[in-house]
Coordinates of C-alpha atoms in Angstrom, one line a residue:
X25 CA -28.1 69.3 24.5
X26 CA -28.7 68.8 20.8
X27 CA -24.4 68.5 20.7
X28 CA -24.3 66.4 23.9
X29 CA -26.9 63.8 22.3
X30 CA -25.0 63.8 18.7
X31 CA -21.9 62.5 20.7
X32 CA -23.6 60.3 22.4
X33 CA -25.0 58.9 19.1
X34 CA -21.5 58.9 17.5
X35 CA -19.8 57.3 20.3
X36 CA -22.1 54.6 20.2
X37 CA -21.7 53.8 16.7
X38 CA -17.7 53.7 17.1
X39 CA -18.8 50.9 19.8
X40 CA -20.6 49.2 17.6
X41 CA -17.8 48.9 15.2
X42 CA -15.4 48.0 17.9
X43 CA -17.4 44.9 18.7
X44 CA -18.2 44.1 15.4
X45 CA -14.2 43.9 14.8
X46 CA -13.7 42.0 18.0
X47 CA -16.7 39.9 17.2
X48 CA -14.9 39.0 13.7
X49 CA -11.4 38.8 15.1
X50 CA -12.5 36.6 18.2
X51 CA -14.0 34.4 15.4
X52 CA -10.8 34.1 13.3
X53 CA -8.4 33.9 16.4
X54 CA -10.7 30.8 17.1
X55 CA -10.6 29.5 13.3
X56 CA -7.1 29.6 13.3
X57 CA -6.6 28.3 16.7
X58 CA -8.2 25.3 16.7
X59 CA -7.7 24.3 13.5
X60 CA -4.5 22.2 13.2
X61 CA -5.3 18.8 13.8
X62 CA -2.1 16.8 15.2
X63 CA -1.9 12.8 14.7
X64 CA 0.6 12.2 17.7
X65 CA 1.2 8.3 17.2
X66 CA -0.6 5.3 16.3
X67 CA -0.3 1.6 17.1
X68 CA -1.3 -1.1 15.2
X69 CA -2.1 -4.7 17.2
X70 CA 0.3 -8.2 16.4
X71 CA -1.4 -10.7 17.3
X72 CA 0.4 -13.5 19.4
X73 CA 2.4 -16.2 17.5
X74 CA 0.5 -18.7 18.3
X75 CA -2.9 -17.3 16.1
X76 CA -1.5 -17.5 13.0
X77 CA -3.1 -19.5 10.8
X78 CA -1.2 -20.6 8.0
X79 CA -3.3 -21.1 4.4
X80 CA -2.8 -25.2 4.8
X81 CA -4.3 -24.5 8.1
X82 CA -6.9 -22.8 7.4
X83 CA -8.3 -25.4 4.6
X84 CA -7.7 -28.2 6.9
X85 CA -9.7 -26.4 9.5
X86 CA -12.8 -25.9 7.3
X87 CA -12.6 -29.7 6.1
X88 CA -12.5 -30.9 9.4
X89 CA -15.1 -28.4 10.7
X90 CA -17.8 -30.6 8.5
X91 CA -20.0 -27.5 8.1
X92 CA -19.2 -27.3 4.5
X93 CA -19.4 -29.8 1.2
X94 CA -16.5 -30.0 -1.0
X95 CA -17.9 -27.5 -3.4
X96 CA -17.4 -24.8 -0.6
X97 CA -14.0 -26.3 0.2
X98 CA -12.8 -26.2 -3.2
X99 CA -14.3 -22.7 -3.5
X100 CA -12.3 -21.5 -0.7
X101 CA -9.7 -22.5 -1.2
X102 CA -9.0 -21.2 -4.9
X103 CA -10.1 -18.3 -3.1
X104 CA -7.1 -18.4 -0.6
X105 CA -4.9 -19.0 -2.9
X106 CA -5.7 -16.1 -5.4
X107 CA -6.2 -13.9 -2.5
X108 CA -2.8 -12.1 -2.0
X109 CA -2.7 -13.0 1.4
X110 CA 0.0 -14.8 2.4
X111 CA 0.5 -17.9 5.0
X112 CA 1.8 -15.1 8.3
X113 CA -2.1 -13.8 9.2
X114 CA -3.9 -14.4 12.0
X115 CA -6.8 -15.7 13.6
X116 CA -8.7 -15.2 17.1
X117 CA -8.8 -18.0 19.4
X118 CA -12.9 -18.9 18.7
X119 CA -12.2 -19.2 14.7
X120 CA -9.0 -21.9 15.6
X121 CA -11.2 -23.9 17.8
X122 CA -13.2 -27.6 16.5
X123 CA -16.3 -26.5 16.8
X124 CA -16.1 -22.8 16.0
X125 CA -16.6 -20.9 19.2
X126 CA -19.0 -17.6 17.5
X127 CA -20.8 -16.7 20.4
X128 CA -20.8 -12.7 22.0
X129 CA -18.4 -14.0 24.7
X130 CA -15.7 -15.1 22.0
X131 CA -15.9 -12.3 20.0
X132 CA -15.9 -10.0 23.2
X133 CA -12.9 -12.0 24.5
X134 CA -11.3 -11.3 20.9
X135 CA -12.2 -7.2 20.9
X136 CA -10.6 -7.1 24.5
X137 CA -7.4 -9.0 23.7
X138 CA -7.0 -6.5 20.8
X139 CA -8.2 -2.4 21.8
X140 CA -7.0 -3.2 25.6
X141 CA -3.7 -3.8 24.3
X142 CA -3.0 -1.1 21.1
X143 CA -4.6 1.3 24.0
X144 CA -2.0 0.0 26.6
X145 CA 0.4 0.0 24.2
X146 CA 0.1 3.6 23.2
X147 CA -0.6 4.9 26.5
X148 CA 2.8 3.2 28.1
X149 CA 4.9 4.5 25.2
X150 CA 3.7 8.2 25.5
X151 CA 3.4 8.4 29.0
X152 CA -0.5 9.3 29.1
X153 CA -2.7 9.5 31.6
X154 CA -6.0 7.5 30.8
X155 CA -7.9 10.6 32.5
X156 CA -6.2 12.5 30.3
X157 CA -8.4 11.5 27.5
X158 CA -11.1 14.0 26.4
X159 CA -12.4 12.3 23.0
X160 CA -12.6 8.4 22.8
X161 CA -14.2 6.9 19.9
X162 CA -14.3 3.0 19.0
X163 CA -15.4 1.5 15.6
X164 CA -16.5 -2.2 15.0
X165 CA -18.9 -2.9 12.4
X166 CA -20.4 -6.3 13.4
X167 CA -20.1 -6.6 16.6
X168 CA -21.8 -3.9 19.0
X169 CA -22.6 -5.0 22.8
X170 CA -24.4 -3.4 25.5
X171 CA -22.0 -1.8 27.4
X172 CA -20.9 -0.5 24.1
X173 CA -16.7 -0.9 23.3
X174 CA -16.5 2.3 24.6
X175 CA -17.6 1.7 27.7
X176 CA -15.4 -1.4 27.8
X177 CA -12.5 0.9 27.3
X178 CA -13.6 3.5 30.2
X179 CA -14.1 1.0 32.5
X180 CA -11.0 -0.7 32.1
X181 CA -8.6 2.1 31.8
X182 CA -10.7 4.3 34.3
X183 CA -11.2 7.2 31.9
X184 CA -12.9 10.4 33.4
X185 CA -16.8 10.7 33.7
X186 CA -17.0 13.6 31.4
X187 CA -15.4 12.0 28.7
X188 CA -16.7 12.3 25.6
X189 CA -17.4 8.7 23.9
X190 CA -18.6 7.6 20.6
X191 CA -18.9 4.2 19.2
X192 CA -19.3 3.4 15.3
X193 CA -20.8 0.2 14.4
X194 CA -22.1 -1.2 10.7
X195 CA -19.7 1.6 9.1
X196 CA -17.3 -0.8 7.4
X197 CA -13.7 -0.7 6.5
X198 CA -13.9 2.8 5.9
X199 CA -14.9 3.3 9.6
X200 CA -11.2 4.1 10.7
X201 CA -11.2 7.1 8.6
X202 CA -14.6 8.0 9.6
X203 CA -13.6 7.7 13.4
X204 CA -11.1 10.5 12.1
X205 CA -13.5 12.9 10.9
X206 CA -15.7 12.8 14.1
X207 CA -12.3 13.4 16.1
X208 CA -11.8 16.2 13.9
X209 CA -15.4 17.7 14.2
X210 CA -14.7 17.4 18.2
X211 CA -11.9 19.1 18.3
X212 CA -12.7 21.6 16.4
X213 CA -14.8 22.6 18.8
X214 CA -13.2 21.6 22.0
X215 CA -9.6 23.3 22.6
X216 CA -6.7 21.7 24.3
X217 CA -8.0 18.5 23.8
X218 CA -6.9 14.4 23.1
X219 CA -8.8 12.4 21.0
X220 CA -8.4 8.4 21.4
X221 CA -9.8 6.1 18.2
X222 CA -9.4 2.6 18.3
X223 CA -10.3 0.3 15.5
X224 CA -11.3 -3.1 14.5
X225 CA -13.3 -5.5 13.2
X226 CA -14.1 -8.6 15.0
X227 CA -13.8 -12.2 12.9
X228 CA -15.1 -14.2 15.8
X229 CA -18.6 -14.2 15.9
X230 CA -18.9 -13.5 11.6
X231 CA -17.5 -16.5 9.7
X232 CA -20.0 -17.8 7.3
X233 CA -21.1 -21.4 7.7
X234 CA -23.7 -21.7 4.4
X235 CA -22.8 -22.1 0.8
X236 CA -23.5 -18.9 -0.7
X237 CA -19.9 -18.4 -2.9
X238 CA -20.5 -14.2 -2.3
X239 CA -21.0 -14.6 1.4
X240 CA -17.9 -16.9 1.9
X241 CA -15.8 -14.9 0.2
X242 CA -15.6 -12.7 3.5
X243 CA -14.4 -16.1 5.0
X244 CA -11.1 -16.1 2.9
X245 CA -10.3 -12.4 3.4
X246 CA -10.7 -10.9 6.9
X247 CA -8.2 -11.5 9.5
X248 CA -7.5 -10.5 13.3
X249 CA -6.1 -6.9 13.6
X250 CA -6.8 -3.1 14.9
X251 CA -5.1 0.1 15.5
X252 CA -4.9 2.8 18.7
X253 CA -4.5 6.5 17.1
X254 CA -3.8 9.4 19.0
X255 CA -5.2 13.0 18.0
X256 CA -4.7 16.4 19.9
X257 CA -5.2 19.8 19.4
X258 CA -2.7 21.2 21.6
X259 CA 0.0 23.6 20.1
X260 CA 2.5 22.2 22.5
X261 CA 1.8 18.5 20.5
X262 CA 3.4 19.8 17.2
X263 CA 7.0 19.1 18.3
X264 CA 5.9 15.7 19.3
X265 CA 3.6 14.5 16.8
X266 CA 4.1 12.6 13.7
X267 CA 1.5 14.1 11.2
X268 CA -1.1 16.9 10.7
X269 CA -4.4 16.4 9.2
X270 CA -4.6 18.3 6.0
X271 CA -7.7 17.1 4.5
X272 CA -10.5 15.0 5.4
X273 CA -13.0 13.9 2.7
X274 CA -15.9 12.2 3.0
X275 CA -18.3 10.1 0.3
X276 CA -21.3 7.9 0.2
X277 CA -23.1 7.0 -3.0
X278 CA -25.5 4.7 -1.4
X279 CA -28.7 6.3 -2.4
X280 CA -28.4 4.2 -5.6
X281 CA -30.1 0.6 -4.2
X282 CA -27.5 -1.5 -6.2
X283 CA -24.3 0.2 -4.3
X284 CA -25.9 0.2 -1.2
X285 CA -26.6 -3.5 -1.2
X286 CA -23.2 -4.4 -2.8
X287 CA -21.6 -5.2 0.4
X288 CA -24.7 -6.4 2.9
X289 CA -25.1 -8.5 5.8
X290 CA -28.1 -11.1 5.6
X291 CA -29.1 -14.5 6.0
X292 CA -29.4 -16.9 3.4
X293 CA -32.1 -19.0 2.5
X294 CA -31.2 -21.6 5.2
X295 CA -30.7 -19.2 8.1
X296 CA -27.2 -18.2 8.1
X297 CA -25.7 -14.8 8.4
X298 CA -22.9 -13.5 6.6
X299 CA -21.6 -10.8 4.4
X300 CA -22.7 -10.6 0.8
X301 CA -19.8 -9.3 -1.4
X302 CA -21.9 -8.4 -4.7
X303 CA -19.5 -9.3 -8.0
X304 CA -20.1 -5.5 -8.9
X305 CA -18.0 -4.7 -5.9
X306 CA -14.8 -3.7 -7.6
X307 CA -16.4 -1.3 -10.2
X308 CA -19.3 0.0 -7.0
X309 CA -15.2 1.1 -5.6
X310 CA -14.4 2.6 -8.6
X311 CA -17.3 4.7 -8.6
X312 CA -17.2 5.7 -5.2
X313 CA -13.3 6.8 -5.6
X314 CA -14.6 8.6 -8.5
X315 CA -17.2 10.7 -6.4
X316 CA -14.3 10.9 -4.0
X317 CA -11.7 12.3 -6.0
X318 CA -13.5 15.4 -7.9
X319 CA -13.8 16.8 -4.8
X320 CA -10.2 15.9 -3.3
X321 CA -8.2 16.5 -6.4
X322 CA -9.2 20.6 -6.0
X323 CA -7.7 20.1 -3.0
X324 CA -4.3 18.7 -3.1
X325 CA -3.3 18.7 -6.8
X326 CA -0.8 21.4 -8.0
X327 CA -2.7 24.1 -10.3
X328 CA -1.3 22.5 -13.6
X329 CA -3.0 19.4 -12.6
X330 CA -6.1 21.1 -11.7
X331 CA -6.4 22.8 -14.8
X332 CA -6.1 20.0 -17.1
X333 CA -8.7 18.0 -14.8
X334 CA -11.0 20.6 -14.7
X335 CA -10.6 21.1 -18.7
X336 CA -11.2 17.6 -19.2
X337 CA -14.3 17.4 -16.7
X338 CA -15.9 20.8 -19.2
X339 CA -14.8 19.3 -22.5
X340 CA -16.2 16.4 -21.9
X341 CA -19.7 17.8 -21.0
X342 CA -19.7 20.0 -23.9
X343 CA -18.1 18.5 -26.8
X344 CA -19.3 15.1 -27.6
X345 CA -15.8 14.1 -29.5
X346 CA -14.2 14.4 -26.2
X347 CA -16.6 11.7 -24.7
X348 CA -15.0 9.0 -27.1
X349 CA -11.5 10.1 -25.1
X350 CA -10.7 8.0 -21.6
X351 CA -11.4 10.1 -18.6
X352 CA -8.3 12.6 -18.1
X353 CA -6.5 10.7 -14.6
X354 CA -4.8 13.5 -12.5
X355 CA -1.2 12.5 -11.7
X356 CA -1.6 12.5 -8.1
X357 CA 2.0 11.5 -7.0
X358 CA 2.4 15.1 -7.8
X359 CA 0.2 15.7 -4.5
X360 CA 1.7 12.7 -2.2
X361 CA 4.1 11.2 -1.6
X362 CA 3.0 8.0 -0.1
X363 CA -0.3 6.1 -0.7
X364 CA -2.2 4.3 1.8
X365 CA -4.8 2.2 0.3
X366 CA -7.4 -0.1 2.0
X367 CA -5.8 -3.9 2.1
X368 CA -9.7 -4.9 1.4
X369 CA -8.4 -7.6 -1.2
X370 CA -6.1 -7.6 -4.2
X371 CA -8.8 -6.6 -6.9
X372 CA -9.4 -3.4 -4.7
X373 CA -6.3 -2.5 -5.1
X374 CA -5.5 -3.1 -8.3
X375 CA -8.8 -1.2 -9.0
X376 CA -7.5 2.1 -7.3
X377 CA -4.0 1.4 -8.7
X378 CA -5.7 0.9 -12.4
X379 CA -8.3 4.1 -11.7
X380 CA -5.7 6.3 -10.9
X381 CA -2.5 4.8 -13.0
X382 CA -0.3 4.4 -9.8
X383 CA 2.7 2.9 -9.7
X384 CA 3.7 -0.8 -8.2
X385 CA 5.7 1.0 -5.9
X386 CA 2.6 3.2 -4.9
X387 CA 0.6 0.2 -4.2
X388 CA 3.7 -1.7 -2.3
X389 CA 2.4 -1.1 1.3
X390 CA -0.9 -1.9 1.1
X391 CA -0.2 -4.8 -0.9
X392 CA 2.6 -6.1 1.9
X393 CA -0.1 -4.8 4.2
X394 CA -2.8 -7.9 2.8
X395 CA 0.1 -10.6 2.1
X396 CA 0.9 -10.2 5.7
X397 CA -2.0 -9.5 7.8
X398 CA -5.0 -9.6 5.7
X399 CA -8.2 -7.6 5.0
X400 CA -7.9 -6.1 8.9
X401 CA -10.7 -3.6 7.8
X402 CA -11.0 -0.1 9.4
X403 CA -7.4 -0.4 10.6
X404 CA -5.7 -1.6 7.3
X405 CA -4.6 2.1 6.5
X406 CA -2.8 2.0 9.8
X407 CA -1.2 -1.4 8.8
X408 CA 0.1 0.0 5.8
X409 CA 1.3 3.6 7.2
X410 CA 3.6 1.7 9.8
X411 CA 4.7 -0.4 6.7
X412 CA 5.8 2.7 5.2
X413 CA 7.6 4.0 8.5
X414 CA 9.3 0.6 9.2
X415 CA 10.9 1.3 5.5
X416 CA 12.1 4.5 6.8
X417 CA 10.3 6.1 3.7
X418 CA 8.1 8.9 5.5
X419 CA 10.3 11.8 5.6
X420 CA 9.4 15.6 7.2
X421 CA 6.9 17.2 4.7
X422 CA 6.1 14.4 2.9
X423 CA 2.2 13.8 2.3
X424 CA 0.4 10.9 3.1
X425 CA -3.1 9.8 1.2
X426 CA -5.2 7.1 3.5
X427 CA -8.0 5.7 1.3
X428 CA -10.8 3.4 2.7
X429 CA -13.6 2.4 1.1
X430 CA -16.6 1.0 3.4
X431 CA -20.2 -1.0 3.4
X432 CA -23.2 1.5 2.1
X433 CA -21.3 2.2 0.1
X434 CA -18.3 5.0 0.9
X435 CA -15.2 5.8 -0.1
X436 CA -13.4 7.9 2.5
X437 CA -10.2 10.2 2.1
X438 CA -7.8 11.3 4.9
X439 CA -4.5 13.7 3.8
X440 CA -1.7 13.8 6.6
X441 CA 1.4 15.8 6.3
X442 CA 4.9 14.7 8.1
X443 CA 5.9 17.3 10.5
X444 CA 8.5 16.0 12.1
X445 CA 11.3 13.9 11.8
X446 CA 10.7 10.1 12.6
X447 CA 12.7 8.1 15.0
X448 CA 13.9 5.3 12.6
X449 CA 14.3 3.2 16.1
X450 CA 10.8 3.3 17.0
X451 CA 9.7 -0.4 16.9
X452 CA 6.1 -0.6 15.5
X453 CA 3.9 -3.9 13.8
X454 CA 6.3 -4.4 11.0
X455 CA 9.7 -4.4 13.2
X456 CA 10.7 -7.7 13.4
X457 CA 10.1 -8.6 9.3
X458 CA 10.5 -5.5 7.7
X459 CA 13.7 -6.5 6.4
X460 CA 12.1 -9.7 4.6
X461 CA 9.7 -6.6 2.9
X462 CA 8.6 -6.6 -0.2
X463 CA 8.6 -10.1 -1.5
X464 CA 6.4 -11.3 -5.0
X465 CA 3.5 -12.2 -4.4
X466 CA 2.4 -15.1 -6.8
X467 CA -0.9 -15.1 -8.5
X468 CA -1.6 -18.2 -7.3
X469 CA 0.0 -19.6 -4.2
X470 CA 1.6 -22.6 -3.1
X471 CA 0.0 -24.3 0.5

């Protein structure tokens, strides 16, 4: 009995190790399984011909509009012309009209015109099935109706009642890469699964009409644009898709009162609502890509480069001579290949190119990206990437650094990695004009 018991006891314990090790394996076949996140294709929106707004345009429109004095005039339009944006950017219907059309109906009409058709767009050219959608998430920062954009997009494609929909508002122009990281977190945790992000910001309903010079600076910069991306987790996407996430990372330094209110929307003393670009703006984005980059550069730089940033961070903290040195700048173009900066204005990028001694050509796409469309916001990144396709530059197992920065304030990293060859024939935003790419942009230009 005594025998019969002790190998009772003994096989027990062997089963308890045998589902301990399935318990652990099950866990890392999972990990492993669902962790390759797959960028299929994006789309970025052009805009019709007939909304673009040339820079002449634009100052004759806000003369004749008779909302503002000649100060503001003036203001905006040595604005414009140290801008970096060119005279090929565009504006939705409701900004061109005389009045200004800014009600929700106009800047509905605008979101429609542009996530109904990035989403057609990329649905047509990859033969997918609305229904097959599991994960949609839209991002707009100031404009947020009820039915939400996400509803507006399940209703008109007819996307499945168990989809799962998310949509970011007040997140800024960081919100495209945020709308990333919430796809990723999904499908994480959802196998065989697509993920739909569209993003935008709407200029509609948000121009400025007082004559704060902070709050009409957003006048002179943002301009009609948005992007369709499409994510999956489905081994049989790798052959197809363009790039896999390698690195997603995430900061917000707006616990400090003065960055959270560098970039804020409020009313003026007369009434009118715009957004407040604070003159500390540029060096609040400096910090931010400083928080952001200690904690990407263990990531992605080689181990020479770590070591001598890391040996710079400790010396600095410990012997005071050290402190009188310049901060020790990682060479990151040791870790990409191609850099994707936010188009948020030309003193954020040369900030970022400045902060982290990047070359012109580093900088090219995302300042190509402004000159031509504008600050497009959350889907400026995307503007830039296609730039850098249209070139033919992306080549298999090159890396790709998208940087955003947003309102709050955040700075907001996303790593791809090429994984397959690009078709050079693909026609994307930059097609047609490409071949005019890059031209000088003046520091002060001619209307």
């Amino acid at each position: 009995m005594e025998l019969f018991l002790a190998n009772i006891l003994l096989v027990l314990g062997h089963l308890k190790i045998l589902a301990a090790t399935l318990t652990i394996a099950t866990a890392i076949y999972l990990f492993y399984r669902s962790k390759h996140i797959y960028l299929i294709d994006f789309i970025c929106y052009r805009p019709p011909d007939t909304h673009r707004v040339p820079t002449s345009s634009f100052i004759e429109h806000i003369e004749r509009l008779g909302r503002f004095n000649s100060e503001t005039v003036e203001f905006q339009t040595r604005v414009l012309e140290r801008s970096g944006i060119g005279s090929e950017s565009y504006f939705p219907t409701g900004i061109r009209k005389i009045p200004n059309d800014q009600t929700l109906s106009s800047a509905v009409e605008e979101v429609e015109m542009v996530l109904f058709s990035v989403a057609q767009s990329l649905f047509s050219k990859h033969q997918v099935d609305p229904k097959s959608i599991d994960i949609l998430i839209t991002n707009c920062s100031l404009v947020c109706p009820t039915p939400s954009l996400a509803s507006m997009i399940i209703n008109k494609f007819g996307l499945r009642s168990n989809v799962k929909s998310f949509n970011l508002s007040g997140m800024g122009c960081s919100a495209g890469l945020l709308s990333v990281s919430l796809a990723k977190d999904l499908l994480k945790v959802n196998d065989d699964s697509l993920a739909l992000i569209l993003s935008m910001e709407s200029v509609c309903s948000n121009i400025y009409n007082g004559k704060v010079k902070s709050m009409l600076l957003a006048n002179c910069l943002f301009r009609m644009g948005g992007a369709a991306v499409l994510l999956s987790n489905r081994k049989s996407d790798k052959r197809v898709a363009k790039y896999e996430l390698k690195h997603l990372v995430r900061s917000h330094i707006g616990a400090t009162d003065s960055y959270y209110k560098c970039v804020i929307q409020e009313p003026d003393k007369d009434g009118f609502t715009g957004i407040n670009l604070s003159r500390s703006l540029t060096q609040v984005a400096g910090e931010a890509l400083r928080v952001n980059v200690s904690t990407l550069a263990v990531l992605v730089l080689p181990y020479s480069e770590q070591i001598k940033y890391i040996l710079a961070i400790v010396s600095r903290k410990i012997w005071p001579p050290a402190r009188k040195k310049g901060t020790y700048v990682p060479d990151f173009t040791k870790a990409f290949e191609h850099f994707c900066i936010h188009s948020g204005g030309k003193s954020v990028i040369e900030t970022v190119k400045e902060k982290l001694e990047l070359r012109e050509q580093d900088v090219e796409a995302s300042k190509m990206t402004l000159y031509k469309f504008g600050n497009t916001s959350s889907a400026s990144v995307w503007y830039s990437l296609s730039y850098l396709e249209a070139k033919g530059r992306v080549k298999r197992g090159d890396r790709v650094w998208q940087l955003a920065f947003g309102s709050g304030l955040k700075c907001n990293s996303a790593v791809w990695k090429s994984i397959n060859k690009l078709d050079l024939k693909s026609p994307n935003v930059w097609s047609d004009w490409i071949h005019q790419y890059p031209v000088k942009v003046p520091d002060v230009m001619d209307h």
